[in-house]
mmCIF file of C-alpha atoms in Angstrom:
data_model
loop_
_atom_site.group_PDB
_atom_site.id
_atom_site.type_symbol
_atom_site.label_atom_id
_atom_site.label_comp_id
_atom_site.label_asym_id
_atom_site.label_seq_id
_atom_site.Cartn_x
_atom_site.Cartn_y
_atom_site.Cartn_z
ATOM 1 C CA UNK A 1 69.976 97.524 103.596
ATOM 2 C CA UNK A 2 71.256 97.827 100.034
ATOM 3 C CA UNK A 3 72.631 94.575 98.589
ATOM 4 C CA UNK A 4 75.871 96.176 97.354
ATOM 5 C CA UNK A 5 76.641 97.461 100.867
ATOM 6 C CA UNK A 6 76.061 94.004 102.342
ATOM 7 C CA UNK A 7 78.255 92.406 99.659
ATOM 8 C CA UNK A 8 80.996 94.946 100.329
ATOM 9 C CA UNK A 9 80.969 94.149 104.046
ATOM 10 C CA UNK A 10 81.228 90.396 103.425
ATOM 11 C CA UNK A 11 84.083 90.966 100.981
ATOM 12 C CA UNK A 12 85.905 93.232 103.431
ATOM 13 C CA UNK A 13 85.789 90.482 106.047
ATOM 14 C CA UNK A 14 87.001 87.881 103.562
ATOM 15 C CA UNK A 15 89.979 89.853 102.255
ATOM 16 C CA UNK A 16 90.872 91.624 105.490
ATOM 17 C CA UNK A 17 94.585 92.464 105.673
ATOM 18 C CA UNK A 18 96.743 90.409 108.030
ATOM 19 C CA UNK A 19 98.575 93.562 109.081
ATOM 20 C CA UNK A 20 97.379 95.189 112.298
ATOM 21 C CA UNK A 21 96.494 98.572 110.838
ATOM 22 C CA UNK A 22 93.653 101.049 110.797
ATOM 23 C CA UNK A 23 90.563 100.129 108.838
ATOM 24 C CA UNK A 24 87.025 98.866 109.429
ATOM 25 C CA UNK A 25 88.000 95.181 109.140
ATOM 26 C CA UNK A 26 91.417 93.973 110.305
ATOM 27 C CA UNK A 27 93.145 91.185 112.211
ATOM 28 C CA UNK A 28 94.324 91.404 115.787
ATOM 29 C CA UNK A 29 97.592 89.931 117.087
ATOM 30 C CA UNK A 30 95.850 86.597 117.754
ATOM 31 C CA UNK A 31 94.603 86.295 114.183
ATOM 32 C CA UNK A 32 90.965 87.086 114.977
ATOM 33 C CA UNK A 33 88.914 89.131 112.511
ATOM 34 C CA UNK A 34 88.061 92.498 114.078
ATOM 35 C CA UNK A 35 85.209 94.755 112.891
ATOM 36 C CA UNK A 36 85.025 98.377 114.059
ATOM 37 C CA UNK A 37 81.463 99.666 114.401
ATOM 38 C CA UNK A 38 79.858 103.016 115.174
ATOM 39 C CA UNK A 39 76.313 102.088 116.213
ATOM 40 C CA UNK A 40 73.463 104.556 116.710
ATOM 41 C CA UNK A 41 70.388 103.066 118.461
ATOM 42 C CA UNK A 42 66.773 104.168 118.138
ATOM 43 C CA UNK A 43 66.376 103.691 114.370
ATOM 44 C CA UNK A 44 63.289 102.243 112.679
ATOM 45 C CA UNK A 45 65.301 99.348 111.254
ATOM 46 C CA UNK A 46 68.822 97.930 111.302
ATOM 47 C CA UNK A 47 70.825 99.685 108.606
ATOM 48 C CA UNK A 48 74.426 100.049 107.477
ATOM 49 C CA UNK A 49 74.871 103.706 106.599
ATOM 50 C CA UNK A 50 78.438 103.693 105.343
ATOM 51 C CA UNK A 51 81.693 101.725 105.271
ATOM 52 C CA UNK A 52 84.531 104.219 105.439
ATOM 53 C CA UNK A 53 88.281 103.905 105.978
ATOM 54 C CA UNK A 54 88.058 103.649 109.761
ATOM 55 C CA UNK A 55 84.712 102.137 110.759
ATOM 56 C CA UNK A 56 81.322 100.821 109.699
ATOM 57 C CA UNK A 57 78.539 103.253 110.585
ATOM 58 C CA UNK A 58 75.236 101.589 111.494
ATOM 59 C CA UNK A 59 71.792 102.326 112.894
ATOM 60 C CA UNK A 60 70.176 99.797 115.237
ATOM 61 C CA UNK A 61 66.419 99.330 115.689
ATOM 62 C CA UNK A 62 66.583 99.231 119.449
ATOM 63 C CA UNK A 63 66.110 101.711 122.303
ATOM 64 C CA UNK A 64 69.375 103.213 123.597
ATOM 65 C CA UNK A 65 69.729 100.601 126.339
ATOM 66 C CA UNK A 66 73.249 99.182 126.375
ATOM 67 C CA UNK A 67 72.417 95.498 126.834
ATOM 68 C CA UNK A 68 69.582 95.382 124.306
ATOM 69 C CA UNK A 69 71.456 97.482 121.741
ATOM 70 C CA UNK A 70 74.517 95.240 121.946
ATOM 71 C CA UNK A 71 72.415 92.096 121.531
ATOM 72 C CA UNK A 72 70.627 93.577 118.524
ATOM 73 C CA UNK A 73 73.937 94.662 116.957
ATOM 74 C CA UNK A 74 75.441 91.182 117.327
ATOM 75 C CA UNK A 75 72.318 89.607 115.848
ATOM 76 C CA UNK A 76 72.395 92.051 112.926
ATOM 77 C CA UNK A 77 75.990 91.231 111.951
ATOM 78 C CA UNK A 78 75.502 87.539 112.661
ATOM 79 C CA UNK A 79 72.788 87.569 109.992
ATOM 80 C CA UNK A 80 74.826 89.640 107.506
ATOM 81 C CA UNK A 81 77.863 87.354 107.705
ATOM 82 C CA UNK A 82 75.866 84.121 108.060
ATOM 83 C CA UNK A 83 77.475 83.224 111.389
ATOM 84 C CA UNK A 84 76.473 81.085 114.329
ATOM 85 C CA UNK A 85 75.799 82.881 117.596
ATOM 86 C CA UNK A 86 79.023 81.470 119.070
ATOM 87 C CA UNK A 87 81.127 82.795 116.164
ATOM 88 C CA UNK A 88 80.770 86.526 116.855
ATOM 89 C CA UNK A 89 81.104 88.477 120.082
ATOM 90 C CA UNK A 90 81.563 91.998 121.407
ATOM 91 C CA UNK A 91 85.050 92.760 122.671
ATOM 92 C CA UNK A 92 84.784 96.477 123.420
ATOM 93 C CA UNK A 93 82.160 99.209 123.572
ATOM 94 C CA UNK A 94 79.619 97.838 126.041
ATOM 95 C CA UNK A 95 78.518 101.343 127.028
ATOM 96 C CA UNK A 96 79.467 103.465 124.024
ATOM 97 C CA UNK A 97 78.545 103.783 120.385
ATOM 98 C CA UNK A 98 82.004 102.731 119.210
ATOM 99 C CA UNK A 99 82.009 98.936 119.222
ATOM 100 C CA UNK A 100 84.599 96.273 118.454
ATOM 101 C CA UNK A 101 83.161 93.002 117.122
ATOM 102 C CA UNK A 102 85.279 89.859 116.836
ATOM 103 C CA UNK A 103 84.585 87.044 114.358
ATOM 104 C CA UNK A 104 85.942 83.561 115.038
ATOM 105 C CA UNK A 105 84.565 81.336 112.301
ATOM 106 C CA UNK A 106 86.215 78.383 110.467
ATOM 107 C CA UNK A 107 84.723 79.589 107.178
ATOM 108 C CA UNK A 108 86.486 82.927 107.389
ATOM 109 C CA UNK A 109 89.600 81.484 109.018
ATOM 110 C CA UNK A 110 90.071 79.315 105.938
ATOM 111 C CA UNK A 111 89.754 82.366 103.722
ATOM 112 C CA UNK A 112 92.275 84.236 105.843
ATOM 113 C CA UNK A 113 94.707 81.315 105.548
ATOM 114 C CA UNK A 114 94.779 81.991 101.811
ATOM 115 C CA UNK A 115 95.582 85.684 102.370
ATOM 116 C CA UNK A 116 97.924 87.406 99.960
ATOM 117 C CA UNK A 117 100.097 88.975 102.669
ATOM 118 C CA UNK A 118 101.201 86.849 105.602
ATOM 119 C CA UNK A 119 102.076 88.158 109.063
ATOM 120 C CA UNK A 120 105.725 88.967 109.780
ATOM 121 C CA UNK A 121 107.530 85.876 111.084
ATOM 122 C CA UNK A 122 110.913 84.176 111.217
ATOM 123 C CA UNK A 123 112.279 82.491 108.088
ATOM 124 C CA UNK A 124 112.005 79.135 109.865
ATOM 125 C CA UNK A 125 108.257 79.662 110.241
ATOM 126 C CA UNK A 126 107.802 81.140 106.764
ATOM 127 C CA UNK A 127 109.321 78.222 104.821
ATOM 128 C CA UNK A 128 106.400 76.064 105.965
ATOM 129 C CA UNK A 129 104.002 78.364 104.087
ATOM 130 C CA UNK A 130 105.932 79.197 100.902
ATOM 131 C CA UNK A 131 104.784 78.208 97.421
ATOM 132 C CA UNK A 132 106.823 78.506 94.231
ATOM 133 C CA UNK A 133 106.418 82.012 92.823
ATOM 134 C CA UNK A 134 105.650 83.702 96.147
ATOM 135 C CA UNK A 135 107.257 87.095 96.711
ATOM 136 C CA UNK A 136 109.134 87.337 100.007
ATOM 137 C CA UNK A 137 109.628 90.680 101.751
ATOM 138 C CA UNK A 138 112.525 90.879 104.214
ATOM 139 C CA UNK A 139 112.430 93.502 106.947
ATOM 140 C CA UNK A 140 115.661 95.471 107.273
ATOM 141 C CA UNK A 141 116.154 97.395 110.489
ATOM 142 C CA UNK A 142 118.813 99.445 112.218
ATOM 143 C CA UNK A 143 120.687 97.997 115.174
ATOM 144 C CA UNK A 144 118.201 99.649 117.531
ATOM 145 C CA UNK A 145 115.235 98.010 115.815
ATOM 146 C CA UNK A 146 113.904 100.845 113.633
ATOM 147 C CA UNK A 147 112.601 99.617 110.267
ATOM 148 C CA UNK A 148 114.461 101.327 107.431
ATOM 149 C CA UNK A 149 113.388 99.536 104.249
ATOM 150 C CA UNK A 150 112.430 96.147 102.801
ATOM 151 C CA UNK A 151 114.415 93.751 100.647
ATOM 152 C CA UNK A 152 112.524 91.554 98.159
ATOM 153 C CA UNK A 153 113.042 88.151 96.566
ATOM 154 C CA UNK A 154 111.187 85.374 94.721
ATOM 155 C CA UNK A 155 110.813 81.864 96.137
ATOM 156 C CA UNK A 156 111.593 79.206 93.507
ATOM 157 C CA UNK A 157 111.403 76.017 95.552
ATOM 158 C CA UNK A 158 113.560 73.788 97.706
ATOM 159 C CA UNK A 159 116.394 71.444 96.751
ATOM 160 C CA UNK A 160 118.891 69.582 98.935
ATOM 161 C CA UNK A 161 117.576 71.370 102.008
ATOM 162 C CA UNK A 162 118.007 74.828 100.441
ATOM 163 C CA UNK A 163 114.990 77.133 100.233
ATOM 164 C CA UNK A 164 115.843 79.110 97.129
ATOM 165 C CA UNK A 165 115.277 82.859 96.983
ATOM 166 C CA UNK A 166 116.166 84.570 93.713
ATOM 167 C CA UNK A 167 116.823 88.274 94.257
ATOM 168 C CA UNK A 168 118.661 91.336 92.988
ATOM 169 C CA UNK A 169 121.465 92.045 95.441
ATOM 170 C CA UNK A 170 125.010 93.324 95.703
ATOM 171 C CA UNK A 171 125.837 90.542 98.144
ATOM 172 C CA UNK A 172 125.751 92.777 101.173
ATOM 173 C CA UNK A 173 122.040 92.138 101.614
ATOM 174 C CA UNK A 174 122.797 88.502 102.348
ATOM 175 C CA UNK A 175 123.367 89.539 105.921
ATOM 176 C CA UNK A 176 121.901 89.621 109.376
ATOM 177 C CA UNK A 177 121.671 93.366 109.998
ATOM 178 C CA UNK A 178 121.876 96.658 108.159
ATOM 179 C CA UNK A 179 125.529 96.844 107.089
ATOM 180 C CA UNK A 180 124.676 97.966 103.583
ATOM 181 C CA UNK A 181 122.354 96.511 101.005
ATOM 182 C CA UNK A 182 121.078 96.622 97.474
ATOM 183 C CA UNK A 183 117.670 97.404 98.932
ATOM 184 C CA UNK A 184 118.712 100.462 100.882
ATOM 185 C CA UNK A 185 117.842 103.942 99.726
ATOM 186 C CA UNK A 186 121.458 105.108 99.687
ATOM 187 C CA UNK A 187 122.771 102.253 97.572
ATOM 188 C CA UNK A 188 120.826 103.454 94.557
ATOM 189 C CA UNK A 189 123.085 106.473 94.151
ATOM 190 C CA UNK A 190 126.298 104.802 93.041
ATOM 191 C CA UNK A 191 128.839 102.936 95.154
ATOM 192 C CA UNK A 192 128.091 99.270 95.731
ATOM 193 C CA UNK A 193 124.639 99.615 94.228
ATOM 194 C CA UNK A 194 126.023 99.536 90.671
ATOM 195 C CA UNK A 195 127.448 96.037 91.258
ATOM 196 C CA UNK A 196 124.126 94.422 92.150
ATOM 197 C CA UNK A 197 123.233 91.232 90.296
ATOM 198 C CA UNK A 198 120.501 88.607 90.215
ATOM 199 C CA UNK A 199 121.544 85.632 92.319
ATOM 200 C CA UNK A 200 120.138 82.626 94.152
ATOM 201 C CA UNK A 201 120.529 82.231 97.922
ATOM 202 C CA UNK A 202 119.104 80.133 100.721
ATOM 203 C CA UNK A 203 116.479 82.075 102.671
ATOM 204 C CA UNK A 204 118.399 81.317 105.869
ATOM 205 C CA UNK A 205 121.440 83.144 104.466
ATOM 206 C CA UNK A 206 119.339 86.246 103.835
ATOM 207 C CA UNK A 207 117.857 86.341 107.327
ATOM 208 C CA UNK A 208 119.105 85.976 110.867
ATOM 209 C CA UNK A 209 117.440 84.244 113.786
ATOM 210 C CA UNK A 210 115.831 87.473 115.000
ATOM 211 C CA UNK A 211 114.929 89.116 111.659
ATOM 212 C CA UNK A 212 111.442 88.979 110.158
ATOM 213 C CA UNK A 213 110.077 88.239 106.703
ATOM 214 C CA UNK A 214 106.707 87.584 105.121
ATOM 215 C CA UNK A 215 104.932 86.520 101.949
ATOM 216 C CA UNK A 216 103.767 89.642 100.126
ATOM 217 C CA UNK A 217 101.677 88.931 97.041
ATOM 218 C CA UNK A 218 99.548 92.028 97.641
ATOM 219 C CA UNK A 219 99.339 92.955 93.956
ATOM 220 C CA UNK A 220 97.377 89.743 93.318
ATOM 221 C CA UNK A 221 94.400 91.897 94.305
ATOM 222 C CA UNK A 222 94.886 93.956 91.119
ATOM 223 C CA UNK A 223 96.919 91.830 88.678
ATOM 224 C CA UNK A 224 96.814 88.153 87.741
ATOM 225 C CA UNK A 225 100.109 86.508 88.758
ATOM 226 C CA UNK A 226 101.933 84.316 86.277
ATOM 227 C CA UNK A 227 101.941 80.541 86.925
ATOM 228 C CA UNK A 228 104.546 79.374 89.428
ATOM 229 C CA UNK A 229 106.569 77.410 86.862
ATOM 230 C CA UNK A 230 106.709 80.438 84.549
ATOM 231 C CA UNK A 231 107.857 82.707 87.400
ATOM 232 C CA UNK A 232 110.557 80.169 88.226
ATOM 233 C CA UNK A 233 111.798 80.064 84.623
ATOM 234 C CA UNK A 234 111.819 83.848 84.321
ATOM 235 C CA UNK A 235 114.020 84.395 87.352
ATOM 236 C CA UNK A 236 116.356 81.510 86.482
ATOM 237 C CA UNK A 237 117.020 83.015 83.068
ATOM 238 C CA UNK A 238 117.885 86.311 84.753
ATOM 239 C CA UNK A 239 120.521 84.780 87.065
ATOM 240 C CA UNK A 240 123.790 86.645 86.625
ATOM 241 C CA UNK A 241 122.183 89.783 85.176
ATOM 242 C CA UNK A 242 123.492 92.873 86.897
ATOM 243 C CA UNK A 243 122.643 96.526 87.376
ATOM 244 C CA UNK A 244 120.884 98.424 90.139
ATOM 245 C CA UNK A 245 119.052 101.706 90.258
ATOM 246 C CA UNK A 246 117.008 102.740 93.257
ATOM 247 C CA UNK A 247 114.192 104.251 91.204
ATOM 248 C CA UNK A 248 114.038 102.037 88.118
ATOM 249 C CA UNK A 249 115.685 98.672 88.822
ATOM 250 C CA UNK A 250 115.786 97.671 92.481
ATOM 251 C CA UNK A 251 115.068 94.390 94.267
ATOM 252 C CA UNK A 252 111.335 95.111 94.507
ATOM 253 C CA UNK A 253 111.115 95.944 90.787
ATOM 254 C CA UNK A 254 112.748 92.601 89.973
ATOM 255 C CA UNK A 255 110.493 90.552 92.263
ATOM 256 C CA UNK A 256 107.271 92.099 90.953
ATOM 257 C CA UNK A 257 108.430 91.839 87.349
ATOM 258 C CA UNK A 258 108.929 88.114 87.921
ATOM 259 C CA UNK A 259 105.427 87.530 89.311
ATOM 260 C CA UNK A 260 103.333 90.050 87.364
ATOM 261 C CA UNK A 261 105.440 91.065 84.344
ATOM 262 C CA UNK A 262 105.228 94.550 85.831
ATOM 263 C CA UNK A 263 108.335 96.123 87.333
ATOM 264 C CA UNK A 264 107.119 98.397 90.119
ATOM 265 C CA UNK A 265 108.379 99.458 93.532
ATOM 266 C CA UNK A 266 106.400 101.170 96.289
ATOM 267 C CA UNK A 267 109.635 102.253 97.991
ATOM 268 C CA UNK A 268 110.911 103.840 94.785
ATOM 269 C CA UNK A 269 107.633 105.654 94.110
ATOM 270 C CA UNK A 270 107.586 107.139 97.576
ATOM 271 C CA UNK A 271 111.231 108.163 97.243
ATOM 272 C CA UNK A 272 110.667 109.817 93.873
ATOM 273 C CA UNK A 273 107.535 111.601 95.089
ATOM 274 C CA UNK A 274 109.336 112.933 98.167
ATOM 275 C CA UNK A 275 112.314 114.140 96.145
ATOM 276 C CA UNK A 276 110.050 115.818 93.589
ATOM 277 C CA UNK A 277 108.008 117.464 96.348
ATOM 278 C CA UNK A 278 111.146 118.737 98.070
ATOM 279 C CA UNK A 279 112.454 120.098 94.761
ATOM 280 C CA UNK A 280 109.191 121.954 94.074
ATOM 281 C CA UNK A 281 109.191 123.284 97.633
ATOM 282 C CA UNK A 282 112.732 124.579 97.130
ATOM 283 C CA UNK A 283 111.689 126.356 93.955
ATOM 284 C CA UNK A 284 108.434 127.782 95.323
ATOM 285 C CA UNK A 285 109.324 128.203 99.026
ATOM 286 C CA UNK A 286 105.759 127.068 99.724
ATOM 287 C CA UNK A 287 105.301 123.893 101.803
ATOM 288 C CA UNK A 288 101.728 123.330 100.572
ATOM 289 C CA UNK A 289 102.850 123.496 96.950
ATOM 290 C CA UNK A 290 105.681 121.084 97.674
ATOM 291 C CA UNK A 291 103.451 118.565 99.426
ATOM 292 C CA UNK A 292 100.839 118.789 96.679
ATOM 293 C CA UNK A 293 103.466 118.238 93.985
ATOM 294 C CA UNK A 294 104.821 115.225 95.845
ATOM 295 C CA UNK A 295 101.362 113.693 96.148
ATOM 296 C CA UNK A 296 100.519 114.295 92.491
ATOM 297 C CA UNK A 297 103.873 112.840 91.504
ATOM 298 C CA UNK A 298 103.079 109.646 93.405
ATOM 299 C CA UNK A 299 99.631 109.344 91.809
ATOM 300 C CA UNK A 300 101.172 109.899 88.391
ATOM 301 C CA UNK A 301 103.636 107.072 88.962
ATOM 302 C CA UNK A 302 100.766 104.768 89.964
ATOM 303 C CA UNK A 303 98.987 105.582 86.700
ATOM 304 C CA UNK A 304 102.170 104.968 84.710
ATOM 305 C CA UNK A 305 102.383 101.440 86.114
ATOM 306 C CA UNK A 306 98.811 100.695 85.030
ATOM 307 C CA UNK A 307 99.607 101.792 81.469
ATOM 308 C CA UNK A 308 102.714 99.597 81.425
ATOM 309 C CA UNK A 309 100.641 96.632 82.601
ATOM 310 C CA UNK A 310 98.008 97.132 79.909
ATOM 311 C CA UNK A 311 100.589 97.774 77.170
ATOM 312 C CA UNK A 312 103.687 95.830 78.355
ATOM 313 C CA UNK A 313 105.782 96.454 75.227
ATOM 314 C CA UNK A 314 108.779 97.776 77.142
ATOM 315 C CA UNK A 315 108.632 94.937 79.650
ATOM 316 C CA UNK A 316 108.400 92.310 76.902
ATOM 317 C CA UNK A 317 111.286 93.766 74.904
ATOM 318 C CA UNK A 318 113.679 94.296 77.795
ATOM 319 C CA UNK A 319 112.790 91.742 80.436
ATOM 320 C CA UNK A 320 111.370 88.582 78.883
ATOM 321 C CA UNK A 321 113.135 85.238 79.179
ATOM 322 C CA UNK A 322 115.162 85.683 76.014
ATOM 323 C CA UNK A 323 116.899 88.828 77.291
ATOM 324 C CA UNK A 324 120.285 87.116 77.651
#
């Protein structure tokens, strides 16, 4: 097996997302590391053929006998990941080629504890995990439980029993349900959105007992975050600043500017790409053209953010501590 393939597999296990999503290496609801395998028996030697977006394709040097093939597969991955026999087991796929392996190992559990994105949880649970400079994503749902958008803030520490979250808000996002918010898609088009300002609130005033939030430092994978004390100073000097625009200055832009000196918003990019795609579709009356334009628009916005990170002149001039 090629060394780079083996290294990639080990890295995928180490940085596996805490979200329960599709992918070759994920976490289940119990926090166990799950590896999805497509195993073909009867090969001359154990080999990893490919690691794609959904599964790891392997060949096993064993006759196509279920028990022997499963034992050989477990032994193969035990060796790759340097695990004890008791730290990996087969959950699903006893009699098929699509297997589900589960890893329960203190070494990898420690790595997962340092993950950049935490599971969704209550604010009471989250405050036990927060560190100064962490970005906090708040789930905003309709009254029937459908997720509509996310609100973002920056944790700056605790004082007098208050867990401080600095965020861009019009005040209506300090609530317990949807009733209107600086993070919503509609608020970016005038109305209350224009009155949004940077303010400091207790995390328990931003959430209710049944709402969920999480640490989301996902961009740490691509950008070096600023030190916690610098992040704290940056947001404190912005307190009282106002202005809100869905596409260029929303709560997610502010939070990511504070941590990375890069104002970017996934929600805004998706919104802009959709609007651009719809506009092109209206002009061309061709759905394929519209979808293609929307996708290219999104990719273009991603590239624009990279340029701004490498050459942060605009960010330094407009958003640095001395702005006021």
